Coordinates of C-alpha atoms in Angstrom, one line a residue:
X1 CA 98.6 61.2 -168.7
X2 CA 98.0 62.0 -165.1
X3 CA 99.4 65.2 -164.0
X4 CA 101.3 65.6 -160.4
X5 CA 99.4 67.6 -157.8
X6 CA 102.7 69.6 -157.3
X7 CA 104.7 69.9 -154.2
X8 CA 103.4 73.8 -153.8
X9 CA 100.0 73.0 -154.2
X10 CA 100.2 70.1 -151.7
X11 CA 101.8 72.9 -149.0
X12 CA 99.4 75.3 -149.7
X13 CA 96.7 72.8 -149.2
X14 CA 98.3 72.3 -145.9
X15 CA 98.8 75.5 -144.9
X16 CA 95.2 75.9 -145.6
X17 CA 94.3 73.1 -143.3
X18 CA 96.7 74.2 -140.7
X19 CA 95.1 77.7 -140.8
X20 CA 91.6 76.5 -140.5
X21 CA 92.2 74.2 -137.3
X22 CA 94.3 76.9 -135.8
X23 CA 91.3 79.1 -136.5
X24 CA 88.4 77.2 -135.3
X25 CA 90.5 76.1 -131.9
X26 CA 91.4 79.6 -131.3
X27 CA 87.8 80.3 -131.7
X28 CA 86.8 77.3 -129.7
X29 CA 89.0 78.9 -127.2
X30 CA 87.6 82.4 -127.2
X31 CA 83.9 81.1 -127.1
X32 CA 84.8 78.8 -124.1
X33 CA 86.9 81.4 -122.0
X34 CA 83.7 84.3 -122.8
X35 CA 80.8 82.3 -122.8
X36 CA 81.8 80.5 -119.1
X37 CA 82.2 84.3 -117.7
X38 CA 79.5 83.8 -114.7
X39 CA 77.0 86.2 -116.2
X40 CA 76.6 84.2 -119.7
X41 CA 76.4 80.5 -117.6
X42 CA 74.1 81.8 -115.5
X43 CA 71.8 83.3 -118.2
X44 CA 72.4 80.4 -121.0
X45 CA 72.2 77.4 -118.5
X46 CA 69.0 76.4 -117.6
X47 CA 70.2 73.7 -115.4
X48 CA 69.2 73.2 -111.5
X49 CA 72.8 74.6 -110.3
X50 CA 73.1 77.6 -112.5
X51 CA 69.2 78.5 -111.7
X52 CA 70.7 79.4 -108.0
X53 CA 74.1 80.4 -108.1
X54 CA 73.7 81.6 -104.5
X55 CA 75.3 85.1 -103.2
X56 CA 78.3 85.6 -101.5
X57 CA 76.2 86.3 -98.0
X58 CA 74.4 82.3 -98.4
X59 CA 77.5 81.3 -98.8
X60 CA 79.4 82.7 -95.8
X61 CA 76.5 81.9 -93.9
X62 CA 76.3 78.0 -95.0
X63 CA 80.2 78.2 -94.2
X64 CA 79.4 78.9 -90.6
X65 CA 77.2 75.7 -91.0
X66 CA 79.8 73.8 -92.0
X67 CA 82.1 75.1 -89.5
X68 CA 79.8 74.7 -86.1
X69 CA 78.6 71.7 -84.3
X70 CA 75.1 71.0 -85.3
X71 CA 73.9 70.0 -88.6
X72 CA 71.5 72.2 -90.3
X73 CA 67.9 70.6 -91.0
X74 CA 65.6 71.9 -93.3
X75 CA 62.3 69.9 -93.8
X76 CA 59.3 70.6 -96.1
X77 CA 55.9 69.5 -95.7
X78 CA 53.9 70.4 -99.4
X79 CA 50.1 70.0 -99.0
X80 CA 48.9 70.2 -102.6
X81 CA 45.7 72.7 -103.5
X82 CA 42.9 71.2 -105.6
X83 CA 44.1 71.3 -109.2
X84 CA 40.8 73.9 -109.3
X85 CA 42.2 76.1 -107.2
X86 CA 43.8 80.2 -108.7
X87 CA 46.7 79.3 -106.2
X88 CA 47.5 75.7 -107.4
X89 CA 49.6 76.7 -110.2
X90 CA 51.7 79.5 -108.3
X91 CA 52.3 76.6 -105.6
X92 CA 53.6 74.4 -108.5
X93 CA 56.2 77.2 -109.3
X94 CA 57.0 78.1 -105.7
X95 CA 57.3 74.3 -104.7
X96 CA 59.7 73.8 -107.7
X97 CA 62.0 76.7 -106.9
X98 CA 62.3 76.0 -103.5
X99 CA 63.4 72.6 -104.3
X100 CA 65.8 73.9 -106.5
X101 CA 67.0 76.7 -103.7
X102 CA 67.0 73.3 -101.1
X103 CA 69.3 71.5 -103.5
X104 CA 72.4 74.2 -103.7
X105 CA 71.9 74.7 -100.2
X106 CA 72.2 70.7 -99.5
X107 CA 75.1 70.6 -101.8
X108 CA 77.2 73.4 -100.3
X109 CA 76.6 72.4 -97.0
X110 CA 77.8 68.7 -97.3
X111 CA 77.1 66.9 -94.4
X112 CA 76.1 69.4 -91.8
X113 CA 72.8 70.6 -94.6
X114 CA 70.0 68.2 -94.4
X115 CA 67.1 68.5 -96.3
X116 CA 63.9 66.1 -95.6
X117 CA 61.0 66.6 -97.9
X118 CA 58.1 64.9 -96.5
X119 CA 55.6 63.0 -98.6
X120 CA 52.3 63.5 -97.2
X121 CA 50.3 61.5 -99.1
X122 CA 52.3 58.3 -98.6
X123 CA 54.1 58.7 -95.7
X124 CA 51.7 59.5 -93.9
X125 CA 52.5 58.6 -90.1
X126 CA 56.0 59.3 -90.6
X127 CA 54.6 63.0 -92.1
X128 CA 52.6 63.7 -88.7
X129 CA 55.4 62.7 -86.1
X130 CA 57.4 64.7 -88.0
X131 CA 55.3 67.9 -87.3
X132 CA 54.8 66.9 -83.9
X133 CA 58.6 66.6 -83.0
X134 CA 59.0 70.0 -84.8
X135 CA 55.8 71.9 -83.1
X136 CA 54.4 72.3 -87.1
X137 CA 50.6 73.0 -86.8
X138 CA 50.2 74.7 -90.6
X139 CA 50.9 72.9 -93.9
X140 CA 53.0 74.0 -97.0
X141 CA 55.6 75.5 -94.9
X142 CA 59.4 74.7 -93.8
X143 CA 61.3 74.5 -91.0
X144 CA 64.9 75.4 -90.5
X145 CA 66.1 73.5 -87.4
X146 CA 69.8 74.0 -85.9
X147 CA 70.3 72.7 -82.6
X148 CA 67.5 73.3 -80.2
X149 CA 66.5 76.4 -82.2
X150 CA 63.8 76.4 -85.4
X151 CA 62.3 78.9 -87.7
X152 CA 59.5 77.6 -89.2
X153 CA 58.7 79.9 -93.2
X154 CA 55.6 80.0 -95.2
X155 CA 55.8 78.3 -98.9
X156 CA 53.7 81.3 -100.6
X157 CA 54.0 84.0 -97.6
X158 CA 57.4 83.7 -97.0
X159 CA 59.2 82.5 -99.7
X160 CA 56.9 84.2 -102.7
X161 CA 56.3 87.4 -103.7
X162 CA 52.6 87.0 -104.9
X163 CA 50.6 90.2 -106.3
X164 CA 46.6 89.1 -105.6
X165 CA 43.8 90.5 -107.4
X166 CA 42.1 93.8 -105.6
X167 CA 39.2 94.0 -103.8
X168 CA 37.0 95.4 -106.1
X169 CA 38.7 94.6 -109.6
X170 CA 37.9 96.6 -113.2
X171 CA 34.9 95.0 -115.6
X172 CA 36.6 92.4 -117.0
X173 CA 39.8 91.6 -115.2
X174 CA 40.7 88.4 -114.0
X175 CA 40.3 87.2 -110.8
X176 CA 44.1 85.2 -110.8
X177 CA 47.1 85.6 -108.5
X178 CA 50.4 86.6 -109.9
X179 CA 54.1 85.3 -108.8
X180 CA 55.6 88.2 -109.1
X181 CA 59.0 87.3 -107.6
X182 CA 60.7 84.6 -105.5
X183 CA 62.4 85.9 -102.6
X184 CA 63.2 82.9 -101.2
X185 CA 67.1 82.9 -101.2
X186 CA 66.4 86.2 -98.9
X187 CA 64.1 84.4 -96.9
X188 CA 65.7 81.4 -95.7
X189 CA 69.5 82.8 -95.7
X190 CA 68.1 85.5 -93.0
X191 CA 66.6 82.3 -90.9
X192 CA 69.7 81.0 -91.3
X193 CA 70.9 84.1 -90.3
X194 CA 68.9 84.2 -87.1
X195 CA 69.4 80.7 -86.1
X196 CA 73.1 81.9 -86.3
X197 CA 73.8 84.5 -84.9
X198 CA 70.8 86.2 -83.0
X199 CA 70.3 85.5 -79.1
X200 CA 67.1 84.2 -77.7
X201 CA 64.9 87.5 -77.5
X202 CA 63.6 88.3 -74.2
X203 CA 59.5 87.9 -74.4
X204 CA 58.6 89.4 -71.0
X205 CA 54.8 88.3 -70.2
X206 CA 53.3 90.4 -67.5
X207 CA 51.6 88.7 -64.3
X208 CA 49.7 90.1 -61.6
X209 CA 46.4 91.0 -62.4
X210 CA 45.0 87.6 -64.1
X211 CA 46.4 87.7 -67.6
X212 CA 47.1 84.8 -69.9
X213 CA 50.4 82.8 -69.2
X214 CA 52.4 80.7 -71.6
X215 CA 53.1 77.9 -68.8
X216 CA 48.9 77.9 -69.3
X217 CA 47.9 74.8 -71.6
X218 CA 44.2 74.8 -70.6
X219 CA 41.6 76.4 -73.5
X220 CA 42.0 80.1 -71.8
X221 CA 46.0 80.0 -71.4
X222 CA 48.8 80.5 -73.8
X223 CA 51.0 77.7 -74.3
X224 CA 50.8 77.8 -77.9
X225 CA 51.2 81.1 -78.4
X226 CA 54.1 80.6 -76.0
X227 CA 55.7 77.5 -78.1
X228 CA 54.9 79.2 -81.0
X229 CA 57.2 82.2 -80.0
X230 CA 59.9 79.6 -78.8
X231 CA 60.5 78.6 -82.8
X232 CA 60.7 82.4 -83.4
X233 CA 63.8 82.3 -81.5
X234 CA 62.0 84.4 -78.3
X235 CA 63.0 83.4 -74.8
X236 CA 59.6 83.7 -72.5
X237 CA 59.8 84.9 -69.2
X238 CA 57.5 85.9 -66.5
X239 CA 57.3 89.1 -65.3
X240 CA 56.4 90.7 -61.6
X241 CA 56.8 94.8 -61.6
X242 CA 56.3 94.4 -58.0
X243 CA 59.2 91.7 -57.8
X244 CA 61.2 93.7 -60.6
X245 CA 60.7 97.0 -60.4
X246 CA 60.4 97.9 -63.8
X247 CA 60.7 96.4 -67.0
X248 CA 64.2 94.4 -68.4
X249 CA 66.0 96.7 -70.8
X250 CA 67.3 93.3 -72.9
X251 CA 63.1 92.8 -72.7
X252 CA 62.3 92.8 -76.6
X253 CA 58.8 92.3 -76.5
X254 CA 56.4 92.7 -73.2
X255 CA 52.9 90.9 -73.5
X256 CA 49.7 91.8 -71.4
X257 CA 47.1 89.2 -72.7
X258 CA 43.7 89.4 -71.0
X259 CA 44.2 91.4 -67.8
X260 CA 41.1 90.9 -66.0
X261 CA 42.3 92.9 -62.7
X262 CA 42.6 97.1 -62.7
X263 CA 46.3 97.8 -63.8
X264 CA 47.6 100.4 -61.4
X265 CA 48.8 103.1 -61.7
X266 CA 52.2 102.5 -60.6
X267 CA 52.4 99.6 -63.2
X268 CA 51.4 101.6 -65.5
X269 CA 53.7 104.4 -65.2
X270 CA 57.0 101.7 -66.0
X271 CA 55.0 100.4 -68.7
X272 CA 54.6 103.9 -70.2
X273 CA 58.4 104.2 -69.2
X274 CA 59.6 101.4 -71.0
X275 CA 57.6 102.7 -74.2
X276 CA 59.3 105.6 -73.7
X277 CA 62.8 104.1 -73.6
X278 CA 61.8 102.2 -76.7
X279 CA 60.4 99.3 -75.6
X280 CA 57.8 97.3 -78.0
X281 CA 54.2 95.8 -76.2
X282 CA 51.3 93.9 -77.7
X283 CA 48.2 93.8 -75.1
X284 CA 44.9 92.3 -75.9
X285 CA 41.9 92.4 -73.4
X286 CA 38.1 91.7 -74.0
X287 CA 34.9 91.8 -72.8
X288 CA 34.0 89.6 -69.6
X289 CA 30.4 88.8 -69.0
X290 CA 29.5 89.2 -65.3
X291 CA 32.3 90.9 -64.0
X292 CA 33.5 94.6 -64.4
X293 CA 35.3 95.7 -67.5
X294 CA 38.1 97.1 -66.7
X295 CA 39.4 100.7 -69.3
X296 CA 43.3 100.6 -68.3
X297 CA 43.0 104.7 -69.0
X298 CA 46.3 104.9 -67.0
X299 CA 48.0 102.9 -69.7
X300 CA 46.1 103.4 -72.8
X301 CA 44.4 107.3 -72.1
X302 CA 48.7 108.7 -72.5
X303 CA 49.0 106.6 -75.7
X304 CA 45.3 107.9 -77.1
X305 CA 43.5 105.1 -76.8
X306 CA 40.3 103.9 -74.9
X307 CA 38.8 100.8 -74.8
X308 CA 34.5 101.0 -74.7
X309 CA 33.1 99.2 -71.5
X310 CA 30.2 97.8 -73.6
X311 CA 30.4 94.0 -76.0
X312 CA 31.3 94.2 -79.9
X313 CA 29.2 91.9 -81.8
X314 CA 28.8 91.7 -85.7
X315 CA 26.3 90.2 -87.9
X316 CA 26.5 87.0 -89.7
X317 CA 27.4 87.6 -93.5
X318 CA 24.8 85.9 -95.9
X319 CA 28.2 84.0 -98.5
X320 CA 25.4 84.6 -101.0
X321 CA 24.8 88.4 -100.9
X322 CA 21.7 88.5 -99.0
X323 CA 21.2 90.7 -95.8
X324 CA 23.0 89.4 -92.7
X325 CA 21.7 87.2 -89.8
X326 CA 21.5 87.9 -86.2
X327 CA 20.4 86.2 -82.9
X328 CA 22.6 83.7 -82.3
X329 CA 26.0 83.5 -80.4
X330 CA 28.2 83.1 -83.4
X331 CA 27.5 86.9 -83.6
X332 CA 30.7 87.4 -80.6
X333 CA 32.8 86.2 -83.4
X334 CA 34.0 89.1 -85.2
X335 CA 35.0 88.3 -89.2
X336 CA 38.4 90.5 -89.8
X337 CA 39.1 91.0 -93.2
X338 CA 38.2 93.8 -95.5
X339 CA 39.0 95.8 -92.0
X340 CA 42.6 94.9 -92.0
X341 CA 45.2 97.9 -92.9
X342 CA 46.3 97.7 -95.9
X343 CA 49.3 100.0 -95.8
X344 CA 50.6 99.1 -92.5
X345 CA 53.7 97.0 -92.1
X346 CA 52.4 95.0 -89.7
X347 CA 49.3 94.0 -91.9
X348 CA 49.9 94.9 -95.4
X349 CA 51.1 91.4 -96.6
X350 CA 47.9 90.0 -94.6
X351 CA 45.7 92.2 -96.6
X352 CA 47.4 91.6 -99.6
X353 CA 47.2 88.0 -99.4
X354 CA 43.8 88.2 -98.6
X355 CA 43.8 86.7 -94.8
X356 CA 40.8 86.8 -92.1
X357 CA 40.8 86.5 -89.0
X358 CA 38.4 86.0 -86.1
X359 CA 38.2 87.6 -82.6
X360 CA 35.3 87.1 -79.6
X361 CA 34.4 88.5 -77.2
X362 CA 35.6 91.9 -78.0
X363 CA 35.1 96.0 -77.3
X364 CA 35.4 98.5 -80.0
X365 CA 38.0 101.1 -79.3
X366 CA 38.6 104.5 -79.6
X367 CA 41.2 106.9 -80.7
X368 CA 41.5 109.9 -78.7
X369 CA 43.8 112.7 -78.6
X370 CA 47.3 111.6 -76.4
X371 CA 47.0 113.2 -72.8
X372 CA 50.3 113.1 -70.2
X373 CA 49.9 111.0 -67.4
X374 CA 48.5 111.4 -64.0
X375 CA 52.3 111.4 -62.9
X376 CA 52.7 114.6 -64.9
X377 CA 55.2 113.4 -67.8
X378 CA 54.9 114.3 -70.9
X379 CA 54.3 112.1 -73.7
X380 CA 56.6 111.8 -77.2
X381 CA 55.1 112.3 -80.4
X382 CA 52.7 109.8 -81.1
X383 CA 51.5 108.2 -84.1
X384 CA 47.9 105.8 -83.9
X385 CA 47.0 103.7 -86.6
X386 CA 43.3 101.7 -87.2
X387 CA 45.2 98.1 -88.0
X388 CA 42.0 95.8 -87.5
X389 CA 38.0 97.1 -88.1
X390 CA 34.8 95.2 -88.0
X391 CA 32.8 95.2 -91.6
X392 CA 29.4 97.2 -91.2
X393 CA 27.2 95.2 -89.6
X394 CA 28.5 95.4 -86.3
X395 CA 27.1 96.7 -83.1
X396 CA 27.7 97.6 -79.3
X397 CA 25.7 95.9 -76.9
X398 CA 25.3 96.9 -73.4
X399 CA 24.6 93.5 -71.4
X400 CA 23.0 93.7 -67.9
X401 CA 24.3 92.1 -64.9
X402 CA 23.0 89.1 -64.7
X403 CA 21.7 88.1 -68.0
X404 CA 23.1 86.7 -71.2
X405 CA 23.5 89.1 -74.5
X406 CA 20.7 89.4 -77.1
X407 CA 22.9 89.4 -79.9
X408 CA 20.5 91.9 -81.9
X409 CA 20.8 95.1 -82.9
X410 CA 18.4 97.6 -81.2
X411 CA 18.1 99.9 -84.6
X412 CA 19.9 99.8 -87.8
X413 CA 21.4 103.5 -86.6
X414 CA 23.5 101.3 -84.2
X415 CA 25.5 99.6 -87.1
X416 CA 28.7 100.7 -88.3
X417 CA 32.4 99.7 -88.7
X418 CA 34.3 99.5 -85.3
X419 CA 37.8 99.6 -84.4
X420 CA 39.3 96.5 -83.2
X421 CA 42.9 96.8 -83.5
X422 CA 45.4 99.7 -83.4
X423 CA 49.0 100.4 -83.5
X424 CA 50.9 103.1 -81.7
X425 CA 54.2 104.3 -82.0
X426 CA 56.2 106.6 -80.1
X427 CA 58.9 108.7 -81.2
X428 CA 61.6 108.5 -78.7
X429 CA 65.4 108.6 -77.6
X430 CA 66.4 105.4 -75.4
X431 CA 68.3 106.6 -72.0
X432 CA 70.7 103.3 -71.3
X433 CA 74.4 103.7 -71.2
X434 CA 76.6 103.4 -74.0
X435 CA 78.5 100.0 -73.9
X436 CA 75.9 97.8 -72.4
X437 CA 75.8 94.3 -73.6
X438 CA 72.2 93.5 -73.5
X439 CA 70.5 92.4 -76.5
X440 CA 68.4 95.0 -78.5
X441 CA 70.4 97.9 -76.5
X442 CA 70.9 101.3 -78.3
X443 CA 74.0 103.7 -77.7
X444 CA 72.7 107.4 -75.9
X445 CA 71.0 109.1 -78.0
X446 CA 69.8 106.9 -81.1
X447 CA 66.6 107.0 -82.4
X448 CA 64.5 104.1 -81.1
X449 CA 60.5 104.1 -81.4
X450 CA 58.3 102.9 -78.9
X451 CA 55.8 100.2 -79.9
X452 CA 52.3 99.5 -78.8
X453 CA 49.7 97.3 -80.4
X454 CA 46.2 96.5 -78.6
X455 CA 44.2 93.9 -80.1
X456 CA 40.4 93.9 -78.5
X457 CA 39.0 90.4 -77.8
X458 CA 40.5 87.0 -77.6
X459 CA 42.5 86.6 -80.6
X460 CA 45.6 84.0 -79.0
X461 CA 44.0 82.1 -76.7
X462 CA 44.5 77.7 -77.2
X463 CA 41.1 77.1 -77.1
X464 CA 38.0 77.7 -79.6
X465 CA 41.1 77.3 -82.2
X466 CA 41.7 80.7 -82.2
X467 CA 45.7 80.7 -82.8
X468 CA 45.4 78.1 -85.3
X469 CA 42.8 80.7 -87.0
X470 CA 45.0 83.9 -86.1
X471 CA 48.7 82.6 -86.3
X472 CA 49.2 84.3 -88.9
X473 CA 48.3 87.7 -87.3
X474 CA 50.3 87.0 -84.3
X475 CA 53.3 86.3 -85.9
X476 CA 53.0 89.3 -88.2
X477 CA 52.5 91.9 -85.2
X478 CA 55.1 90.3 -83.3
X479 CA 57.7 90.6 -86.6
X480 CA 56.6 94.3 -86.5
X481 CA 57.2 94.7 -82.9
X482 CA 60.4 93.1 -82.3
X483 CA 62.2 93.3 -85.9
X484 CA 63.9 89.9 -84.7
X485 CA 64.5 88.9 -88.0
X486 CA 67.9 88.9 -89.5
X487 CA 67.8 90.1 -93.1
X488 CA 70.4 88.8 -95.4
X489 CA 70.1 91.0 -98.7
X490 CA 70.2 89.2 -101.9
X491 CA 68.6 89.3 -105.5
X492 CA 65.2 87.7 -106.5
X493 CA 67.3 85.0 -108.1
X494 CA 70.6 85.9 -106.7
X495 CA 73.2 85.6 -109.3
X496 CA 77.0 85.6 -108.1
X497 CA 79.6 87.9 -110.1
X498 CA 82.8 86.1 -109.6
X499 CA 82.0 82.6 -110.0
X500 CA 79.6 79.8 -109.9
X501 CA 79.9 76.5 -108.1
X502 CA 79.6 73.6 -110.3
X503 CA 79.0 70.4 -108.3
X504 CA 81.5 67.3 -109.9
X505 CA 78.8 65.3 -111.6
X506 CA 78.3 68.5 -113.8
X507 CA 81.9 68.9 -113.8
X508 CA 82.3 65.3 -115.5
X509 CA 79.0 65.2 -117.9
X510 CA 80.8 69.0 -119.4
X511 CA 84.0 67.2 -120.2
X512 CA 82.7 65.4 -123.2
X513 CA 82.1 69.5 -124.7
X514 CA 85.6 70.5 -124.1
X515 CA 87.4 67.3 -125.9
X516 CA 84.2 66.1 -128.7
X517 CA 84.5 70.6 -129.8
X518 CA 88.5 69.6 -130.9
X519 CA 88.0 66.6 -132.1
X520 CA 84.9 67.2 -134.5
X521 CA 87.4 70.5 -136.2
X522 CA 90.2 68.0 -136.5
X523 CA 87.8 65.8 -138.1
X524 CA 86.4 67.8 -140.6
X525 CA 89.6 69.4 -141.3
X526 CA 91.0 66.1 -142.3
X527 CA 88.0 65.1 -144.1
X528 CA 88.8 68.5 -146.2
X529 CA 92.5 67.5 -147.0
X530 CA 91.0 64.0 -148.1
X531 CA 88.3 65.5 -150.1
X532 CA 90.7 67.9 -152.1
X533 CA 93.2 65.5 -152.9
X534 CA 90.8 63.3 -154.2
X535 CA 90.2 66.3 -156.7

């Protein structure tokens, strides 16, 4: 005879059922209210959004974006290295990051973010007038362009944080590069930053006495250099000391490039004054073959510096190991690289990644103890620094009037390294008023240093490709100089604490998790109930 289940054993059975869907939902709940806290989705999602949840400073910044007239543009152009190549698979993990940084931008920006990545390989002619509207000379970079103003970053300088092998590396260690960060949120929200907010900087470039003008296009003028200067956000400008009678005080950076006449001493003396005040300069000047070389003692002598009077030239490395060659012209072009500071700020990340550079047409210079000018005033602290040397071969050669340089080496005695480059700083208290509204003003009595840095030889010049070779340097000392950069301080991989923005197609592919999760307990909760009573 078949026994009745029993009216209390059906409740409890119930009850039981009841308990266990109550459970599991009110677990359900708990693991869906914890485990969408920002710190777990950002460590447990692996998606493209939750890679870059960007910080609060990107986003305040891409809300100015949104809120001003011009649309952001952001264009990459990705030339690939040889699959041989130690740097190929860094750039693979750069490349994909920054697209992933690109996306979040292009998604919280709406409309006024646009982001153009450029296929070099296929589109070819559309590639190059690209980089010709947008002044782009170098490859794997990108170019943040709002309104008539551009910053132009490096893929794997700017954006990366890459740890190279040394010099001279340990028996047995690999010779491999190493991502050891990506900065790039940091990097392109502060060229956001700058595009935003920072004025044109005053680039003041000194005329009078020959030098090298940025109005110049031919192969001994400046153009580039100028342009180049443009997309760093620096307003150039001419300047007369006769005209002006000294130096702007919204100047941010004065260039003397290639002076071939004597500086005087009157010019001189506002120079030193505008150091004094704080002011930043970069001068180059080099050797000129049938004409008097000119020392600039008034200028340099009170900073510690002296530039020699005869031509630098360096021997020709043998790439195999073998002794170097000598005889021919190519000995004017100096090879800059083991001789480039290493601790510097100005060079460190050259020398670090490994950069050289060339100059021609160069004298070595030397650093001497500071003297006070002829005018009798006194000169701040100051602080020299070797930025650039020649490697060992290199030599001085005294050229007659008249005749063209040997480019040999009287004795092996006359070899050595030689100073190319310095960098001088001046401790010093700027004298404007408080309350002026000029850019890069300080109130009475802050601390501002004075900057110098004199490159020996042509180093900027449009022709012989010598910017093209040494962009990378000019850009770098300028940085250091001017400090025109806006940083914007985030993390490596910037994680936000209060929330994450979810874009709506993520939004609608996660709704299928918070309504299947319910179902599936209900499910197997009823598939219990049917399963017992069948006992």
């Amino acid at each position: 005879m078949k026994q009745s289940f029993g009216v209390w054993n059906k409740l409890k059975a119930g009850m039981g059922v009841l308990a266990v869907v109550l459970l599991s939902l009110l677990v359900w709940g708990l693991v869906n209210v914890v485990f969408t806290k920002p710190e777990f989705r950002t460590l447990l999602d692996l998606t493209r959004g939750a890679r870059f949840t960007l910080s609060d400073s990107t986003k305040e910044l891409i809300a100015e974006v949104r809120k001003g007239p011009h649309v952001l543009e952001i264009h990459s152009f990705i030339l690939q290295f040889p699959k041989g190549d130690p740097r190929a698979r860094i750039q693979r993990q750069v490349v994909e990051l920054t697209r992933d940084l690109l996306d979040r931008l292009r998604y919280l920006g709406g409309d006024k973010v646009r982001v153009v990545h450029h296929d070099l390989y296929r589109e070819i002619q559309s590639s190059r007038q690209a980089r010709d509207e947008l002044g782009v000379k170098r490859f794997n970079t990108i170019v943040l362009k709002l309104g008539a103003r551009k910053r132009i970053l490096g893929i794997l300088t700017d954006l990366a944080d890459i740890e190279f092998p040394p010099d001279k590396p340990l028996p047995g260690q690999p010779l491999v590069p190493v991502l050891r960060s990506f900065p790039g949120e940091a990097a392109i929200s502060s060229a956001i930053g700058g595009l935003l907010h920072d004025r044109n900087l005053l680039a003041c470039w000194l005329t009078g006495h020959d030098e090298g003008l940025p109005t110049d296009g031919s192969g001994a003028g400046y153009a580039d250099l100028g342009r180049q200067l443009a997309q760093n956000g620096f307003e150039n400008r001419v300047l007369d000391l006769d005209k002006e009678g000294r130096v702007p005080e919204d100047c941010r950076l004065l260039l003397i490039l290639q002076p071939k006449r004597p500086l005087f001493e009157r010019h001189a003396s506002k120079i030193l004054a505008f150091l004094r005040r704080g002011g930043r300069v970069l001068m180059t000047e080099g050797y000129w073959l049938g004409t008097e070389t000119q020392s600039y003692a008034s200028l340099l002598g009170p900073l510690g510096l002296r530039l020699r009077s005869a031509l630098l030239c360096n021997g020709i490395l043998d790439p195999s190991g073998g002794l170097p060659s000598y005889g021919t012209e190519e000995c004017l072009s100096l090879q800059i690289s083991s001789g480039i500071h290493g601790t510097h700020p100005a060079t460190k990340d050259l020398r670090r990644r490994g950069e050289s550079f060339v100059l021609r047409w160069a004298r070595a210079i030397d650093i001497l103890a500071p003297k006070d000018s002829k005018g009798g005033a006194k000169v701040p602290k100051t602080r020299v620094t070797r930025l650039l040397s020649t490697h060992p071969f290199a030599w001085e050669e005294e050229v007659p009037k008249g005749r063209a340089p040997d480019f040999r080496p009287a004795s092996e005695a006359e070899l050595g390294v030689k100073t190319v480059g310095a960098a001088v700083v001046l401790d010093a208290k700027t004298g404007l008023q408080e309350g002026t509204e000029n850019e890069g003003t300080k109130r009475v009595g802050e601390e501002r240093e004075g900057r110098l840095i004199l490159v020996s030889g042509l180093a900027f010049q449009n022709g012989e490709q010598l910017l093209e070779r040494n962009l990378d340097l000019a850009l770098s000392l300028v940085r250091w100089l001017s400090h025109q950069r806006t940083l914007v301080r985030t993390g490596t991989l910037s994680l936000a604490r209060e929330h994450m923005d979810v874009s709506p197609q993520a939004r609608e592919r996660s709704k299928w998790v918070l309504y299947s999760v319910p179902a599936i307990f209900l499910f197997l909760a009823l598939f219990v109930l049917l399963w017992r009573r069948r006992s």
